[in-house]
Amino acid sequence: SIQTYLHLWDTEIPPLRQLNPAAKFIGPVTYNDQGNHGYMKSFLEGVAASKVLPDAVSFHWYPCYQDTKEACLAKAVTYSQVTQGVKSLVRSILGKDIPVGISEWNYDPGNPPPSYGDDQQFITEFTTAALQSMIQGGVAFACQFDAASYSGYGRLDMFDLTTNQPKPQYYAIANVI
């Protein structure tokens, strides 16, 4: 629950900061930009009240869920919109800006996700548009899910576990960088 999370945050983060003043503490890592039942808003209100602020705020963003390839591709540009929404929420509740990042991102969280993730043209277009949207939105950090864990039966991986070779999404990311 948000109450338990905030209690743990308020009691654990200050001593951890004393142990390592250079460490960065990021929360609440919601499953989307808002979380269930306004979790992100409640987290921000709680840390504002306790004054134990995070060094950054993060959330996961998988814009598609069993969408058609075309509908999913159209959602690749939503990273900027959701990031700006969280930044606005941070500013309105905390009264200042702090970094906002996407702690997990990819095209679909399903297991298995739609097979069009194996389509080189789709994943290249989706990834390029998503990264450009993140840049436009001023995302402080973004962690692509995932490198190579056979996640989504391998469709979410950047590397092919059978060949140990990069997949098209890796090349799309490298090209944007």
C-alpha atoms as a printed R data frame, in Angstrom:
    type eleno elety resid chain resno      x       y       z
1   ATOM     1    CA   SER     A     1  0.000   0.000   0.000
2   ATOM     2    CA   ILE     A     2  1.059   3.604  -0.409
3   ATOM     3    CA   GLN     A     3  0.984   4.018   3.372
4   ATOM     4    CA   THR     A     4  3.450   1.149   3.849
5   ATOM     5    CA   TYR     A     5  5.659   2.395   1.012
6   ATOM     6    CA   LEU     A     6  5.783   5.913   2.447
7   ATOM     7    CA   HIS     A     7  6.476   4.625   5.955
8   ATOM     8    CA   LEU     A     8  9.396   2.555   4.664
9   ATOM     9    CA   TRP     A     9 10.615   5.438   2.489
10  ATOM    10    CA   ASP     A    10 10.548   7.878   5.402
11  ATOM    11    CA   THR     A    11 12.283   5.497   7.818
12  ATOM    12    CA   GLU     A    12 14.834   3.854   5.489
13  ATOM    13    CA   ILE     A    13 15.988   6.618   3.145
14  ATOM    14    CA   PRO     A    14 17.422   9.065   5.745
15  ATOM    15    CA   PRO     A    15 19.765   6.471   7.340
16  ATOM    16    CA   LEU     A    16 20.763   5.198   3.886
17  ATOM    17    CA   ARG     A    17 21.620   8.744   2.852
18  ATOM    18    CA   GLN     A    18 23.798   9.049   5.944
19  ATOM    19    CA   LEU     A    19 25.616   5.842   5.040
20  ATOM    20    CA   ASN     A    20 26.244   7.037   1.492
21  ATOM    21    CA   PRO     A    21 25.603  10.727   0.829
22  ATOM    22    CA   ALA     A    22 26.433  10.224  -2.859
23  ATOM    23    CA   ALA     A    23 23.707   7.589  -3.376
24  ATOM    24    CA   LYS     A    24 20.592   8.536  -5.326
25  ATOM    25    CA   PHE     A    25 17.135   7.363  -4.248
26  ATOM    26    CA   ILE     A    26 14.439   7.076  -6.864
27  ATOM    27    CA   GLY     A    27 10.777   6.256  -6.431
28  ATOM    28    CA   PRO     A    28  8.054   5.189  -6.647
29  ATOM    29    CA   VAL     A    29  8.674   3.187  -9.879
30  ATOM    30    CA   THR     A    30  4.971   2.817 -10.691
31  ATOM    31    CA   TYR     A    31  3.813   0.414 -13.402
32  ATOM    32    CA   ASN     A    32  2.679   3.390 -15.504
33  ATOM    33    CA   ASP     A    33  2.877   7.160 -15.243
34  ATOM    34    CA   GLN     A    34  0.252   7.389 -12.462
35  ATOM    35    CA   GLY     A    35  0.099   3.948 -10.840
36  ATOM    36    CA   ASN     A    36 -3.025   2.387  -9.382
37  ATOM    37    CA   HIS     A    37 -5.413   4.706  -7.583
38  ATOM    38    CA   GLY     A    38 -3.193   7.773  -7.991
39  ATOM    39    CA   TYR     A    39 -0.124   6.118  -6.456
40  ATOM    40    CA   MET     A    40  2.282   8.626  -8.020
41  ATOM    41    CA   LYS     A    41  0.295  11.588  -6.689
42  ATOM    42    CA   SER     A    42 -0.003  10.025  -3.231
43  ATOM    43    CA   PHE     A    43  3.736   9.290  -3.177
44  ATOM    44    CA   LEU     A    44  4.578  12.879  -4.067
45  ATOM    45    CA   GLU     A    45  2.155  14.254  -1.472
46  ATOM    46    CA   GLY     A    46  3.633  11.922   1.153
47  ATOM    47    CA   VAL     A    47  7.253  12.858   0.494
48  ATOM    48    CA   ALA     A    48  6.321  16.537   0.359
49  ATOM    49    CA   ALA     A    49  4.769  16.208   3.817
50  ATOM    50    CA   SER     A    50  7.695  14.257   5.302
51  ATOM    51    CA   LYS     A    51 10.373  16.309   3.473
52  ATOM    52    CA   VAL     A    52 12.170  13.066   2.549
53  ATOM    53    CA   LEU     A    53 12.273  13.857  -1.150
54  ATOM    54    CA   PRO     A    54 13.438  11.462  -3.849
55  ATOM    55    CA   ASP     A    55 16.425  12.371  -5.986
56  ATOM    56    CA   ALA     A    56 14.337  11.444  -9.012
57  ATOM    57    CA   VAL     A    57 10.880  10.092  -9.786
58  ATOM    58    CA   SER     A    58 10.344   7.146 -12.084
59  ATOM    59    CA   PHE     A    59  7.706   4.994 -13.681
60  ATOM    60    CA   HIS     A    60  7.406   2.232 -16.260
61  ATOM    61    CA   TRP     A    61  5.910   2.928 -19.692
62  ATOM    62    CA   TYR     A    62  4.732   0.256 -22.092
63  ATOM    63    CA   PRO     A    63  2.241   2.153 -24.249
64  ATOM    64    CA   CYS     A    64  0.786  -0.874 -26.011
65  ATOM    65    CA   TYR     A    65 -1.071  -3.842 -24.628
66  ATOM    66    CA   GLN     A    66 -2.083  -6.379 -27.234
67  ATOM    67    CA   ASP     A    67 -2.708  -3.524 -29.684
68  ATOM    68    CA   THR     A    68 -2.479  -3.937 -33.415
69  ATOM    69    CA   LYS     A    69  0.902  -3.149 -34.917
70  ATOM    70    CA   GLU     A    70 -0.422   0.104 -36.371
71  ATOM    71    CA   ALA     A    71 -2.076   1.231 -33.114
72  ATOM    72    CA   CYS     A    72  1.065   0.413 -31.151
73  ATOM    73    CA   LEU     A    73  3.316   2.285 -33.548
74  ATOM    74    CA   ALA     A    74  1.073   5.340 -33.178
75  ATOM    75    CA   LYS     A    75  1.589   5.184 -29.392
76  ATOM    76    CA   ALA     A    76  5.390   5.308 -29.635
77  ATOM    77    CA   VAL     A    77  5.267   9.087 -29.341
78  ATOM    78    CA   THR     A    78  3.431   9.055 -25.983
79  ATOM    79    CA   TYR     A    79  6.623   8.981 -23.903
80  ATOM    80    CA   SER     A    80  6.918  12.765 -24.022
81  ATOM    81    CA   GLN     A    81  3.285  13.293 -23.030
82  ATOM    82    CA   VAL     A    82  3.386  11.009 -19.985
83  ATOM    83    CA   THR     A    83  6.753  12.382 -18.878
84  ATOM    84    CA   GLN     A    84  5.476  15.943 -19.104
85  ATOM    85    CA   GLY     A    85  2.423  14.904 -17.078
86  ATOM    86    CA   VAL     A    86  4.597  13.485 -14.299
87  ATOM    87    CA   LYS     A    87  6.894  16.521 -14.408
88  ATOM    88    CA   SER     A    88  3.858  18.773 -14.016
89  ATOM    89    CA   LEU     A    89  2.611  16.705 -11.074
90  ATOM    90    CA   VAL     A    90  6.053  16.866  -9.426
91  ATOM    91    CA   ARG     A    91  6.236  20.624  -9.890
92  ATOM    92    CA   SER     A    92  2.700  21.231  -8.579
93  ATOM    93    CA   ILE     A    93  3.147  19.068  -5.469
94  ATOM    94    CA   LEU     A    94  6.828  19.537  -4.591
95  ATOM    95    CA   GLY     A    95  7.056  23.114  -5.827
96  ATOM    96    CA   LYS     A    96 10.216  22.386  -7.771
97  ATOM    97    CA   ASP     A    97 11.568  20.211 -10.565
98  ATOM    98    CA   ILE     A    98 13.397  16.960  -9.945
99  ATOM    99    CA   PRO     A    99 14.541  14.502 -12.606
100 ATOM   100    CA   VAL     A   100 11.891  12.208 -14.063
101 ATOM   101    CA   GLY     A   101 12.904   8.924 -15.611
102 ATOM   102    CA   ILE     A   102 11.363   5.855 -17.152
103 ATOM   103    CA   SER     A   103 12.638   2.882 -15.202
104 ATOM   104    CA   GLU     A   104 11.313   0.345 -17.738
105 ATOM   105    CA   TRP     A   105 10.163   0.843 -21.308
106 ATOM   106    CA   ASN     A   106  9.395  -1.194 -24.381
107 ATOM   107    CA   TYR     A   107  6.499  -1.675 -26.735
108 ATOM   108    CA   ASP     A   108  4.256  -4.090 -24.781
109 ATOM   109    CA   PRO     A   109  4.266  -5.638 -21.283
110 ATOM   110    CA   GLY     A   110  2.315  -8.762 -22.274
111 ATOM   111    CA   ASN     A   111  3.727 -12.231 -21.900
112 ATOM   112    CA   PRO     A   112  4.059 -13.056 -24.641
113 ATOM   113    CA   PRO     A   113  3.786  -9.661 -26.286
114 ATOM   114    CA   PRO     A   114  2.446  -9.525 -29.842
115 ATOM   115    CA   SER     A   115  4.654 -11.178 -32.439
116 ATOM   116    CA   TYR     A   116  5.090  -7.949 -34.404
117 ATOM   117    CA   GLY     A   117  7.890  -7.189 -31.941
118 ATOM   118    CA   ASP     A   118  9.923  -9.585 -34.071
119 ATOM   119    CA   ASP     A   119  9.245  -7.433 -37.148
120 ATOM   120    CA   GLN     A   120 12.486  -5.536 -37.852
121 ATOM   121    CA   GLN     A   121 10.755  -2.565 -39.481
122 ATOM   122    CA   PHE     A   122  8.198  -2.209 -36.680
123 ATOM   123    CA   ILE     A   123 10.656  -2.437 -33.778
124 ATOM   124    CA   THR     A   124 13.080  -0.036 -35.477
125 ATOM   125    CA   GLU     A   125 10.328   2.526 -36.142
126 ATOM   126    CA   PHE     A   126  8.807   2.101 -32.682
127 ATOM   127    CA   THR     A   127 12.143   2.388 -30.869
128 ATOM   128    CA   THR     A   128 13.305   5.403 -32.868
129 ATOM   129    CA   ALA     A   129 10.007   7.238 -32.328
130 ATOM   130    CA   ALA     A   130  9.965   6.304 -28.617
131 ATOM   131    CA   LEU     A   131 13.507   7.579 -28.039
132 ATOM   132    CA   GLN     A   132 12.833  10.794 -29.945
133 ATOM   133    CA   SER     A   133  9.716  11.280 -27.803
134 ATOM   134    CA   MET     A   134 11.742  10.706 -24.628
135 ATOM   135    CA   ILE     A   135 14.300  13.273 -25.780
136 ATOM   136    CA   GLN     A   136 11.520  15.743 -26.562
137 ATOM   137    CA   GLY     A   137  9.963  15.142 -23.140
138 ATOM   138    CA   GLY     A   138 13.246  15.685 -21.313
139 ATOM   139    CA   VAL     A   139 13.423  12.230 -19.749
140 ATOM   140    CA   ALA     A   140 16.381  12.206 -17.333
141 ATOM   141    CA   PHE     A   141 17.033   8.467 -17.786
142 ATOM   142    CA   ALA     A   142 15.368   5.533 -19.477
143 ATOM   143    CA   CYS     A   143 15.978   1.822 -19.052
144 ATOM   144    CA   GLN     A   144 14.928  -0.370 -21.973
145 ATOM   145    CA   PHE     A   145 13.439  -3.667 -20.826
146 ATOM   146    CA   ASP     A   146 15.363  -5.784 -21.397
147 ATOM   147    CA   ALA     A   147 18.769  -6.930 -22.589
148 ATOM   148    CA   ALA     A   148 18.541 -10.711 -22.683
149 ATOM   149    CA   SER     A   149 16.404 -12.617 -20.201
150 ATOM   150    CA   TYR     A   150 14.039 -14.300 -22.662
151 ATOM   151    CA   SER     A   151 11.449 -11.799 -21.520
152 ATOM   152    CA   GLY     A   152  8.236 -12.048 -23.468
153 ATOM   153    CA   TYR     A   153  9.626 -15.263 -24.959
154 ATOM   154    CA   GLY     A   154 12.556 -13.202 -26.241
155 ATOM   155    CA   ARG     A   155 10.471 -10.543 -27.992
156 ATOM   156    CA   LEU     A   156 11.419  -7.840 -25.475
157 ATOM   157    CA   ASP     A   157 15.126  -8.720 -25.499
158 ATOM   158    CA   MET     A   158 17.728  -6.552 -27.253
159 ATOM   159    CA   PHE     A   159 19.954  -9.575 -27.808
160 ATOM   160    CA   ASP     A   160 19.058 -12.962 -29.232
161 ATOM   161    CA   LEU     A   161 19.837 -15.576 -26.589
162 ATOM   162    CA   THR     A   162 20.331 -18.317 -29.172
163 ATOM   163    CA   THR     A   163 22.881 -16.434 -31.298
164 ATOM   164    CA   ASN     A   164 24.235 -13.913 -28.752
165 ATOM   165    CA   GLN     A   165 23.772 -11.266 -31.439
166 ATOM   166    CA   PRO     A   166 22.091  -7.862 -31.161
167 ATOM   167    CA   LYS     A   167 18.519  -7.644 -32.414
168 ATOM   168    CA   PRO     A   168 17.083  -4.745 -34.460
169 ATOM   169    CA   GLN     A   169 16.029  -2.800 -31.351
170 ATOM   170    CA   TYR     A   170 19.658  -2.613 -30.234
171 ATOM   171    CA   TYR     A   171 20.657  -1.083 -33.588
172 ATOM   172    CA   ALA     A   172 17.758   1.391 -33.444
173 ATOM   173    CA   ILE     A   173 18.902   2.555 -30.004
174 ATOM   174    CA   ALA     A   174 22.535   2.787 -31.143
175 ATOM   175    CA   ASN     A   175 21.513   4.812 -34.205
176 ATOM   176    CA   VAL     A   176 19.645   7.363 -32.087
177 ATOM   177    CA   ILE     A   177 22.551   7.631 -29.663
